[in-house]
GROMACS .gro file of C-alpha atoms in nm:
model
  213
    1UNK     CA    1   5.816  10.659  12.032
    2UNK     CA    2   5.880  10.927  11.767
    3UNK     CA    3   6.222  10.782  11.684
    4UNK     CA    4   6.077  10.429  11.658
    5UNK     CA    5   5.802  10.551  11.425
    6UNK     CA    6   6.054  10.737  11.211
    7UNK     CA    7   6.275  10.430  11.185
    8UNK     CA    8   5.975  10.216  11.087
    9UNK     CA    9   5.872  10.459  10.812
   10UNK     CA   10   6.227  10.481  10.671
   11UNK     CA   11   6.272  10.104  10.687
   12UNK     CA   12   5.941  10.027  10.516
   13UNK     CA   13   6.006  10.284  10.245
   14UNK     CA   14   6.346  10.132  10.172
   15UNK     CA   15   6.200   9.781  10.170
   16UNK     CA   16   5.921   9.884   9.933
   17UNK     CA   17   6.167  10.055   9.699
   18UNK     CA   18   6.416   9.771   9.682
   19UNK     CA   19   6.205   9.461   9.744
   20UNK     CA   20   5.837   9.549   9.724
   21UNK     CA   21   5.556   9.438   9.954
   22UNK     CA   22   5.699   9.086   9.976
   23UNK     CA   23   6.018   9.222  10.133
   24UNK     CA   24   5.817   9.419  10.390
   25UNK     CA   25   5.638   9.101  10.493
   26UNK     CA   26   5.961   8.906  10.514
   27UNK     CA   27   6.141   9.165  10.726
   28UNK     CA   28   5.842   9.204  10.958
   29UNK     CA   29   5.869   8.831  11.023
   30UNK     CA   30   6.243   8.863  11.085
   31UNK     CA   31   6.174   9.133  11.344
   32UNK     CA   32   5.937   8.899  11.528
   33UNK     CA   33   6.185   8.610  11.521
   34UNK     CA   34   6.470   8.834  11.635
   35UNK     CA   35   6.262   8.965  11.924
   36UNK     CA   36   6.182   8.609  12.025
   37UNK     CA   37   6.552   8.519  12.024
   38UNK     CA   38   6.641   8.830  12.225
   39UNK     CA   39   6.376   8.788  12.495
   40UNK     CA   40   6.598   8.578  12.728
   41UNK     CA   41   6.864   8.851  12.717
   42UNK     CA   42   6.604   9.117  12.802
   43UNK     CA   43   6.495   8.899  13.093
   44UNK     CA   44   6.853   8.860  13.216
   45UNK     CA   45   6.912   9.236  13.199
   46UNK     CA   46   6.590   9.307  13.391
   47UNK     CA   47   6.688   9.054  13.656
   48UNK     CA   48   7.034   9.210  13.683
   49UNK     CA   49   6.900   9.561  13.744
   50UNK     CA   50   6.806   9.538  14.116
   51UNK     CA   51   7.125   9.346  14.197
   52UNK     CA   52   7.345   9.607  14.030
   53UNK     CA   53   7.146   9.893  14.182
   54UNK     CA   54   7.168   9.761  14.538
   55UNK     CA   55   7.537   9.671  14.525
   56UNK     CA   56   7.639   9.994  14.353
   57UNK     CA   57   7.450  10.195  14.613
   58UNK     CA   58   7.620   9.993  14.888
   59UNK     CA   59   7.958  10.057  14.722
   60UNK     CA   60   8.008   9.685  14.667
   61UNK     CA   61   8.166   9.746  14.328
   62UNK     CA   62   8.323   9.403  14.303
   63UNK     CA   63   7.978   9.245  14.309
   64UNK     CA   64   7.853   9.486  14.043
   65UNK     CA   65   8.140   9.385  13.815
   66UNK     CA   66   8.089   9.017  13.884
   67UNK     CA   67   7.718   9.050  13.805
   68UNK     CA   68   7.793   9.236  13.483
   69UNK     CA   69   8.041   8.977  13.356
   70UNK     CA   70   7.817   8.686  13.455
   71UNK     CA   71   7.518   8.834  13.269
   72UNK     CA   72   7.729   8.920  12.963
   73UNK     CA   73   7.865   8.566  12.942
   74UNK     CA   74   7.526   8.403  13.001
   75UNK     CA   75   7.339   8.617  12.748
   76UNK     CA   76   7.617   8.580  12.490
   77UNK     CA   77   7.608   8.201  12.518
   78UNK     CA   78   7.228   8.196  12.487
   79UNK     CA   79   7.240   8.424  12.182
   80UNK     CA   80   7.519   8.218  12.027
   81UNK     CA   81   7.300   7.907  12.054
   82UNK     CA   82   7.005   8.104  11.912
   83UNK     CA   83   7.225   8.232  11.628
   84UNK     CA   84   7.338   7.881  11.534
   85UNK     CA   85   6.979   7.755  11.543
   86UNK     CA   86   6.859   8.053  11.340
   87UNK     CA   87   7.131   8.002  11.080
   88UNK     CA   88   7.059   7.629  11.040
   89UNK     CA   89   6.680   7.651  11.045
   90UNK     CA   90   6.631   7.993  10.883
   91UNK     CA   91   6.414   7.870  10.598
   92UNK     CA   92   6.201   7.654  10.828
   93UNK     CA   93   6.146   7.946  11.067
   94UNK     CA   94   6.037   8.178  10.786
   95UNK     CA   95   5.810   7.909  10.643
   96UNK     CA   96   5.655   7.850  10.987
   97UNK     CA   97   5.558   8.216  11.019
   98UNK     CA   98   5.484   8.279  10.650
   99UNK     CA   99   5.336   8.001  10.436
  100UNK     CA  100   5.386   8.204  10.123
  101UNK     CA  101   5.589   8.294   9.816
  102UNK     CA  102   5.936   8.133   9.776
  103UNK     CA  103   6.078   8.482   9.715
  104UNK     CA  104   5.963   8.591  10.062
  105UNK     CA  105   6.132   8.285  10.212
  106UNK     CA  106   6.449   8.369  10.018
  107UNK     CA  107   6.448   8.733  10.138
  108UNK     CA  108   6.369   8.638  10.495
  109UNK     CA  109   6.610   8.346  10.519
  110UNK     CA  110   6.911   8.552  10.408
  111UNK     CA  111   6.814   8.843  10.634
  112UNK     CA  112   6.779   8.612  10.935
  113UNK     CA  113   7.114   8.448  10.868
  114UNK     CA  114   7.284   8.787  10.840
  115UNK     CA  115   7.133   8.895  11.170
  116UNK     CA  116   7.240   8.568  11.331
  117UNK     CA  117   7.600   8.666  11.261
  118UNK     CA  118   7.572   8.954  11.509
  119UNK     CA  119   7.324   8.812  11.763
  120UNK     CA  120   7.600   8.721  12.013
  121UNK     CA  121   7.711   9.086  12.019
  122UNK     CA  122   7.369   9.205  12.134
  123UNK     CA  123   7.419   9.043  12.476
  124UNK     CA  124   7.702   9.284  12.559
  125UNK     CA  125   7.506   9.580  12.420
  126UNK     CA  126   7.191   9.503  12.620
  127UNK     CA  127   7.364   9.421  12.950
  128UNK     CA  128   7.591   9.725  12.920
  129UNK     CA  129   7.295   9.952  12.860
  130UNK     CA  130   7.110   9.818  13.163
  131UNK     CA  131   7.417   9.856  13.387
  132UNK     CA  132   7.478  10.214  13.272
  133UNK     CA  133   7.113  10.302  13.321
  134UNK     CA  134   7.097  10.144  13.668
  135UNK     CA  135   7.406  10.316  13.809
  136UNK     CA  136   7.297  10.658  13.684
  137UNK     CA  137   7.521  10.702  13.380
  138UNK     CA  138   7.231  10.868  13.197
  139UNK     CA  139   7.413  11.015  12.897
  140UNK     CA  140   7.607  10.697  12.821
  141UNK     CA  141   7.297  10.482  12.872
  142UNK     CA  142   7.083  10.701  12.644
  143UNK     CA  143   7.350  10.705  12.373
  144UNK     CA  144   7.380  10.327  12.382
  145UNK     CA  145   7.003  10.277  12.396
  146UNK     CA  146   6.961  10.476  12.074
  147UNK     CA  147   7.256  10.319  11.893
  148UNK     CA  148   7.122   9.987  11.771
  149UNK     CA  149   6.778  10.091  11.645
  150UNK     CA  150   6.839  10.455  11.556
  151UNK     CA  151   7.186  10.608  11.576
  152UNK     CA  152   7.354  10.348  11.352
  153UNK     CA  153   7.053  10.181  11.193
  154UNK     CA  154   6.914  10.492  11.021
  155UNK     CA  155   7.240  10.581  10.839
  156UNK     CA  156   7.277  10.215  10.740
  157UNK     CA  157   6.924  10.182  10.600
  158UNK     CA  158   6.964  10.513  10.414
  159UNK     CA  159   7.300  10.433  10.251
  160UNK     CA  160   7.348  10.057  10.212
  161UNK     CA  161   7.043   9.986   9.987
  162UNK     CA  162   7.175  10.243   9.739
  163UNK     CA  163   7.497  10.042   9.710
  164UNK     CA  164   7.372   9.685   9.746
  165UNK     CA  165   6.998   9.706   9.667
  166UNK     CA  166   6.794   9.455   9.871
  167UNK     CA  167   7.108   9.307  10.025
  168UNK     CA  168   7.180   9.652  10.169
  169UNK     CA  169   6.844   9.648  10.346
  170UNK     CA  170   6.917   9.303  10.486
  171UNK     CA  171   7.262   9.415  10.603
  172UNK     CA  172   7.139   9.728  10.780
  173UNK     CA  173   7.059   9.572  11.117
  174UNK     CA  174   7.375   9.357  11.138
  175UNK     CA  175   7.588   9.660  11.050
  176UNK     CA  176   7.409   9.865  11.318
  177UNK     CA  177   7.472   9.584  11.567
  178UNK     CA  178   7.845   9.581  11.493
  179UNK     CA  179   7.880   9.957  11.541
  180UNK     CA  180   7.663   9.947  11.854
  181UNK     CA  181   7.893   9.680  11.997
  182UNK     CA  182   8.198   9.891  11.911
  183UNK     CA  183   8.035  10.179  12.102
  184UNK     CA  184   7.921   9.961  12.395
  185UNK     CA  185   8.264   9.814  12.469
  186UNK     CA  186   8.446  10.139  12.564
  187UNK     CA  187   8.137  10.281  12.737
  188UNK     CA  188   8.100   9.980  12.965
  189UNK     CA  189   8.472   9.918  13.018
  190UNK     CA  190   8.525  10.281  13.119
  191UNK     CA  191   8.263  10.236  13.392
  192UNK     CA  192   8.418   9.904  13.498
  193UNK     CA  193   8.754  10.081  13.527
  194UNK     CA  194   8.592  10.362  13.724
  195UNK     CA  195   8.441  10.110  13.967
  196UNK     CA  196   8.779   9.939  14.007
  197UNK     CA  197   8.931  10.273  14.108
  198UNK     CA  198   8.644  10.341  14.351
  199UNK     CA  199   8.691   9.993  14.494
  200UNK     CA  200   9.060  10.066  14.559
  201UNK     CA  201   8.971  10.395  14.722
  202UNK     CA  202   8.723  10.221  14.952
  203UNK     CA  203   8.984   9.962  15.050
  204UNK     CA  204   9.242  10.234  15.114
  205UNK     CA  205   8.995  10.430  15.326
  206UNK     CA  206   8.920  10.124  15.538
  207UNK     CA  207   9.293  10.061  15.588
  208UNK     CA  208   9.376  10.415  15.702
  209UNK     CA  209   9.061  10.468  15.907
  210UNK     CA  210   9.155  10.455  16.277
  211UNK     CA  211   9.020  10.164  16.476
  212UNK     CA  212   8.734  10.237  16.715
  213UNK     CA  213   8.894  10.012  16.974
   0.00000   0.00000   0.00000
């Protein structure tokens, strides 16, 4: 809550400095559109949680991995379609939400298109975070949960506008998404590798365990 409020204050201040009130309105609309596009992925991750939790607890690691990869692929495809639609119809989407100044549409359209470039990456980030959280990897899950909206976004919104003015503000979220993805890949793959090793250990244990007959 505190981190989210801090991010909102920093973001609005940067928008006001480099784009004025019109930019704040445009980016608020982008946030709403982005959330709408991301809702299916949030739903997929929530649906994955009990499946991963049950199978991990039952030491059925193969099923956990299969569920993870299925959800990553599904959410990535959905977000790729959303990204293509957002790129093509960016101006129409902004106009639908804001019947207003052409400058607002210009700000918002470019910002939406830039975010569309990294939408497909968010599927991996979101699914990885849910898996890590569900199997009890608290530190990794917390780190990844903070990455996209705080850990990488705050440095981006504080530095990029100084170099690229309003474009820097519009680039902040896509840049944060890229770095969050770079963080998510090794975090999730390390856990996948760990589960593969545990799976081998379970198979070895079953092979060497004496028969009850």
